[in-house]
GROMACS .gro file of C-alpha atoms in nm:
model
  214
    1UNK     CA    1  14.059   9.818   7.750
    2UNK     CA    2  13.873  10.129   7.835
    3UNK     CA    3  13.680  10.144   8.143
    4UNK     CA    4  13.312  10.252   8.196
    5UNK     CA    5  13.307  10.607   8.416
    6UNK     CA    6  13.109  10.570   8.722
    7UNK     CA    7  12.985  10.866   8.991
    8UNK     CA    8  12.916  10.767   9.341
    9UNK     CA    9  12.627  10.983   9.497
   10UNK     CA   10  12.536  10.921   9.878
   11UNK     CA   11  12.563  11.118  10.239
   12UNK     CA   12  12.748  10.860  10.397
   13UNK     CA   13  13.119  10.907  10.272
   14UNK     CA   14  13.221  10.559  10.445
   15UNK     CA   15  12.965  10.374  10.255
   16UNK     CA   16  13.053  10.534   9.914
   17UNK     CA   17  13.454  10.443  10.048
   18UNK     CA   18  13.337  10.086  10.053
   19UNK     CA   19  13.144  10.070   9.746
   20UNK     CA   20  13.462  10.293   9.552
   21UNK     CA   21  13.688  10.017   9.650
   22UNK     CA   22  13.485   9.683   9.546
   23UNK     CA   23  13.406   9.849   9.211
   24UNK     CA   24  13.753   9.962   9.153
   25UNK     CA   25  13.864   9.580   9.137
   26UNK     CA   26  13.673   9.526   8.834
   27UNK     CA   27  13.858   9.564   8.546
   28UNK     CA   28  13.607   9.707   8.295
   29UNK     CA   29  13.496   9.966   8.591
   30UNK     CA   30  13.604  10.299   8.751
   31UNK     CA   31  13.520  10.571   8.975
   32UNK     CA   32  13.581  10.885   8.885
   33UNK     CA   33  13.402  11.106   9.141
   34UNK     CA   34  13.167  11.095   9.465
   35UNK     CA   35  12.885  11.319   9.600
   36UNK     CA   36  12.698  11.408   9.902
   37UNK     CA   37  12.379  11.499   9.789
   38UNK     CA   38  12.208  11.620   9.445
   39UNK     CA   39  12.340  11.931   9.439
   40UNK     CA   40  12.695  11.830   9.439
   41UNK     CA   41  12.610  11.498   9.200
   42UNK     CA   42  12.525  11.797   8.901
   43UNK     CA   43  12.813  12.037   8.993
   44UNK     CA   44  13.034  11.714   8.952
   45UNK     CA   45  12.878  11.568   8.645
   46UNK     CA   46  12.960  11.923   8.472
   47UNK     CA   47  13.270  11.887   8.497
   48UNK     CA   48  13.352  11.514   8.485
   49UNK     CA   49  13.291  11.258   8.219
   50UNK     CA   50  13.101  10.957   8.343
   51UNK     CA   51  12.887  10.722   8.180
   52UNK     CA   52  12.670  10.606   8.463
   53UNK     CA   53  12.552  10.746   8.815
   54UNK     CA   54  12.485  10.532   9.091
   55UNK     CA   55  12.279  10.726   9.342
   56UNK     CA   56  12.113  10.731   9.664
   57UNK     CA   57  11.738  10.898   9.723
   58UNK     CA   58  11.782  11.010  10.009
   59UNK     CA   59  12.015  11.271  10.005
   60UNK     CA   60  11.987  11.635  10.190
   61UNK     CA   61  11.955  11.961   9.968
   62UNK     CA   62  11.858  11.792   9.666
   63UNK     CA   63  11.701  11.416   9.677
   64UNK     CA   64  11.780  11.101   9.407
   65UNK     CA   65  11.438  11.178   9.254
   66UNK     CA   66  11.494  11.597   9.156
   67UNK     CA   67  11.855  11.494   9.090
   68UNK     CA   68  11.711  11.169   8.836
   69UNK     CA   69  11.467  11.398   8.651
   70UNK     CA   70  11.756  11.708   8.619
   71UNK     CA   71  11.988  11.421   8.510
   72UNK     CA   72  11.769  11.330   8.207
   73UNK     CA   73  11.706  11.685   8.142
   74UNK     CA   74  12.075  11.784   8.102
   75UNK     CA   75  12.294  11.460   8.056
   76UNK     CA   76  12.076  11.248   7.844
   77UNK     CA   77  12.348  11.036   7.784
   78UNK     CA   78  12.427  10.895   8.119
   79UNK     CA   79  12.280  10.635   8.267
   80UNK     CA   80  12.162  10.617   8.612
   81UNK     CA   81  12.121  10.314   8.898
   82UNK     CA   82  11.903  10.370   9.187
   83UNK     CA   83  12.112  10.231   9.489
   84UNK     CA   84  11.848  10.306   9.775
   85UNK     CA   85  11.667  10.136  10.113
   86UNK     CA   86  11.333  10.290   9.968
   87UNK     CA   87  11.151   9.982   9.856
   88UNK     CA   88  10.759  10.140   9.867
   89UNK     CA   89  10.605  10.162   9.532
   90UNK     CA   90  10.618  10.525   9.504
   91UNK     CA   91  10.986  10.558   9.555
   92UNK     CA   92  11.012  10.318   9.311
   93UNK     CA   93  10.770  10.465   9.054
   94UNK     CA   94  10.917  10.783   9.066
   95UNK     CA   95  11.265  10.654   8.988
   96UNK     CA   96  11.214  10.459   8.687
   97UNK     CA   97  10.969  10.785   8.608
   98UNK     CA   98  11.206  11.010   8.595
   99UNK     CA   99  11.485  10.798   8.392
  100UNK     CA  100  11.680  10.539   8.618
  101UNK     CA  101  11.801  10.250   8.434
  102UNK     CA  102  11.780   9.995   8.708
  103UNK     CA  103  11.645   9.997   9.092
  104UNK     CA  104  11.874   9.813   9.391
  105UNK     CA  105  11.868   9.811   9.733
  106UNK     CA  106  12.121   9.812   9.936
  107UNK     CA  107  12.028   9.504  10.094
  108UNK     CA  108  12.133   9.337   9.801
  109UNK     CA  109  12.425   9.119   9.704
  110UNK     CA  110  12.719   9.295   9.536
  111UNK     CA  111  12.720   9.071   9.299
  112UNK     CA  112  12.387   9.153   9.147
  113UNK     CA  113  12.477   9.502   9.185
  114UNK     CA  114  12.784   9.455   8.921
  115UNK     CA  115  12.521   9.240   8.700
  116UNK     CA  116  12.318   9.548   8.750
  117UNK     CA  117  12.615   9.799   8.646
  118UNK     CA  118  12.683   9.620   8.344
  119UNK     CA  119  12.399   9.557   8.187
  120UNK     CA  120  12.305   9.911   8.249
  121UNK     CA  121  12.584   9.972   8.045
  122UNK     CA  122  12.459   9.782   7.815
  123UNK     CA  123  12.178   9.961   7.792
  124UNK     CA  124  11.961   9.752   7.971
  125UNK     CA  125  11.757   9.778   8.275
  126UNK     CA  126  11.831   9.608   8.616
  127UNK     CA  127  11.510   9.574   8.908
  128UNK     CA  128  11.609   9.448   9.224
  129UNK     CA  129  11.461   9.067   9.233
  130UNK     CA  130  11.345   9.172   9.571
  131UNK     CA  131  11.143   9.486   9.439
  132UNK     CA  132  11.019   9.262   9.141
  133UNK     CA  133  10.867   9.005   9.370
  134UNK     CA  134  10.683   9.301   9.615
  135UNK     CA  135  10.547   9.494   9.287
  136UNK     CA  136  10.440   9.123   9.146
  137UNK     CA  137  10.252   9.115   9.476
  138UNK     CA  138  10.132   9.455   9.463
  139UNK     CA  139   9.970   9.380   9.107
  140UNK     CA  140   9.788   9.096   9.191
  141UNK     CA  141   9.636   9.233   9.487
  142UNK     CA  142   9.515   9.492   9.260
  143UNK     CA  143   9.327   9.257   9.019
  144UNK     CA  144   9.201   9.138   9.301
  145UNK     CA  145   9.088   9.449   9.400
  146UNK     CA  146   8.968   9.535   9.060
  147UNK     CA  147   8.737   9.247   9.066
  148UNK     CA  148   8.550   9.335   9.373
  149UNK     CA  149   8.177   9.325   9.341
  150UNK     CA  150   8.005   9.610   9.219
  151UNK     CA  151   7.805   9.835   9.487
  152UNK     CA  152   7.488   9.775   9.244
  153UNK     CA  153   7.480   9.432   9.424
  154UNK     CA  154   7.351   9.549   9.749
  155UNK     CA  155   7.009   9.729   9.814
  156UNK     CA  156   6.987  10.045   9.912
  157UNK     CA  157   6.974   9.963  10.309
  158UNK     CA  158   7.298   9.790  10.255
  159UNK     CA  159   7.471  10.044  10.093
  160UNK     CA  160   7.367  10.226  10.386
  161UNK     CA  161   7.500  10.021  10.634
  162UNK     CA  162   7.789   9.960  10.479
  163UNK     CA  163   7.895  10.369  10.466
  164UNK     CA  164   7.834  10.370  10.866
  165UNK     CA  165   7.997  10.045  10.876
  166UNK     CA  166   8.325  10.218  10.727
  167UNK     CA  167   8.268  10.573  10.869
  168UNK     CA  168   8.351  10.361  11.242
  169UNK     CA  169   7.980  10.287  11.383
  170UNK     CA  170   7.904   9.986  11.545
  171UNK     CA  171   7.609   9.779  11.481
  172UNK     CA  172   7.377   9.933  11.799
  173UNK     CA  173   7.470  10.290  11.702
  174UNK     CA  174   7.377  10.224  11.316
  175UNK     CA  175   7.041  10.074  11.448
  176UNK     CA  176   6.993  10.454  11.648
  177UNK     CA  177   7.052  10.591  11.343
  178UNK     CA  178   6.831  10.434  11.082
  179UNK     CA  179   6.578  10.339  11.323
  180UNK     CA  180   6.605   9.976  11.318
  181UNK     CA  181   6.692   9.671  11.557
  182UNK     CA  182   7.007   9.612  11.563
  183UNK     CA  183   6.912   9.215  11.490
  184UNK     CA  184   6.804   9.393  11.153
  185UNK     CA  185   7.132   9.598  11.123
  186UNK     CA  186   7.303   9.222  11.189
  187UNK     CA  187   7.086   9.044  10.911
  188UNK     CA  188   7.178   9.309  10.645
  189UNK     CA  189   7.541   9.315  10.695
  190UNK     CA  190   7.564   8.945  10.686
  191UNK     CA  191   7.343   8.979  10.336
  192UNK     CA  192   7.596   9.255  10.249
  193UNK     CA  193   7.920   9.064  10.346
  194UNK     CA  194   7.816   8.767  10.179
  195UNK     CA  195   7.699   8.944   9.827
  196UNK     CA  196   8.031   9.091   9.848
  197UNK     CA  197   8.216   8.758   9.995
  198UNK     CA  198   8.412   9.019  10.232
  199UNK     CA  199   8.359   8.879  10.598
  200UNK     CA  200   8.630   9.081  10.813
  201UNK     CA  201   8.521   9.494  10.892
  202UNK     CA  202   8.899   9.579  10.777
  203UNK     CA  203   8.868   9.456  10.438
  204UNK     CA  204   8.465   9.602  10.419
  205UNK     CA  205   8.617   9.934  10.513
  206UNK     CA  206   8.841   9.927  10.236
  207UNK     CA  207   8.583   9.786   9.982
  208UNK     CA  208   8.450  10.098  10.074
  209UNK     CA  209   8.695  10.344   9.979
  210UNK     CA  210   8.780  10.211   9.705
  211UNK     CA  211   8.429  10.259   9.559
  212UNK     CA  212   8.438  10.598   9.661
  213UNK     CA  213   8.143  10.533   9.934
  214UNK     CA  214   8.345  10.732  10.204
   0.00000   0.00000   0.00000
């Protein structure tokens, strides 16, 4: 039976030692080389046949993400797993931007790592469950983002006191400002805040920049 060609890429040598030795025990699976950091990932992969990279992103003199994109550029034909501590979104996006077949954290079991090898293999793509369920969340805090109120809602003295509201002023020095009580400044945010059915100033703040009023 031949075995699928795998290339190690990470700066810690003792945790690509561990990871050689529980991949070496499957059968269908061998490593064939190791790397440090980008750089050294492409020097190898000229020279040795592999048919999928498992790599770090954060490696020193060339990160996962340049080495991903160089990857596709000149060895279409291997595959490559993302084996990172990175779970933001934008580590993320980038990856699967630039190519990778499949996202893991190292956090993760080894077992879904080899379900992860092999049905990259198979041309398939692997997602950590644990980066599925944060961009799930992600998304639907989005639409509910997305379905925020329009700004149209609120009159004009609203929309005013809801820019000094998110530039940092307090109710008595918005009153200074537009002239007004600040018993009036109090009756036109609660108007504002319940048109928009936003009560905290955290979440008015960011109502705010996301309409561009700041």
């Amino acid at each position: 039976m031949q075995k699928s060609k795998i290339v190690l890429a990470d700066d810690h040598q003792i945790f690509r030692a561990g990871l050689k030795s529980l991949i070496d025990k499957e059968s269908s699976l061998q490593v064939v080389g190791e790397a440090g950091d980008g750089e050294a990932l492409l020097a190898k992969l000229g020279v040795v046949r592999c048919d999928l990279v498992v790599l770090d992103l954060t490696m020193p003199n060339m990160d996962g993400v340049q080495a991903l994109k160089i990857i596709r550029e000149r060895f279409p034909k291997i595959r490559t797993l993302v084996l990172t501590m990175q779970k933001d979104p934008e580590h993320f996006r980038h990856a699967m931007k630039f190519g990778a077949s499949g996202y893991m954290l190292k956090e993760d079991a080894f077992d879904q790592l080899l379900m992860a090898i092999k049905m990259i293999l198979k041309d398939k793509q692997f997602i950590s469950p644990a980066i599925s369920t944060l961009m799930t969340e992600r998304y639907i805090r989005s639409l509910d983002d997305s379905e925020a109120p329009s700004v149209e809602i609120l009159t004009r003295r609203e929309l005013q006191i809801l820019r000094l509201v998110a530039g940092g002023h307090a109710s008595k020095n918005i009153a200074e400002k537009l002239k007004i009580s600040p018993r009036t400044v109090e009756t036109h945010r609660a108007n504002m805040t319940n048109k928009l059915g936003i009560k905290t100033t955290s979440r008015l703040v960011k109502y705010a920049i996301q309409k561009g009023l700041v």
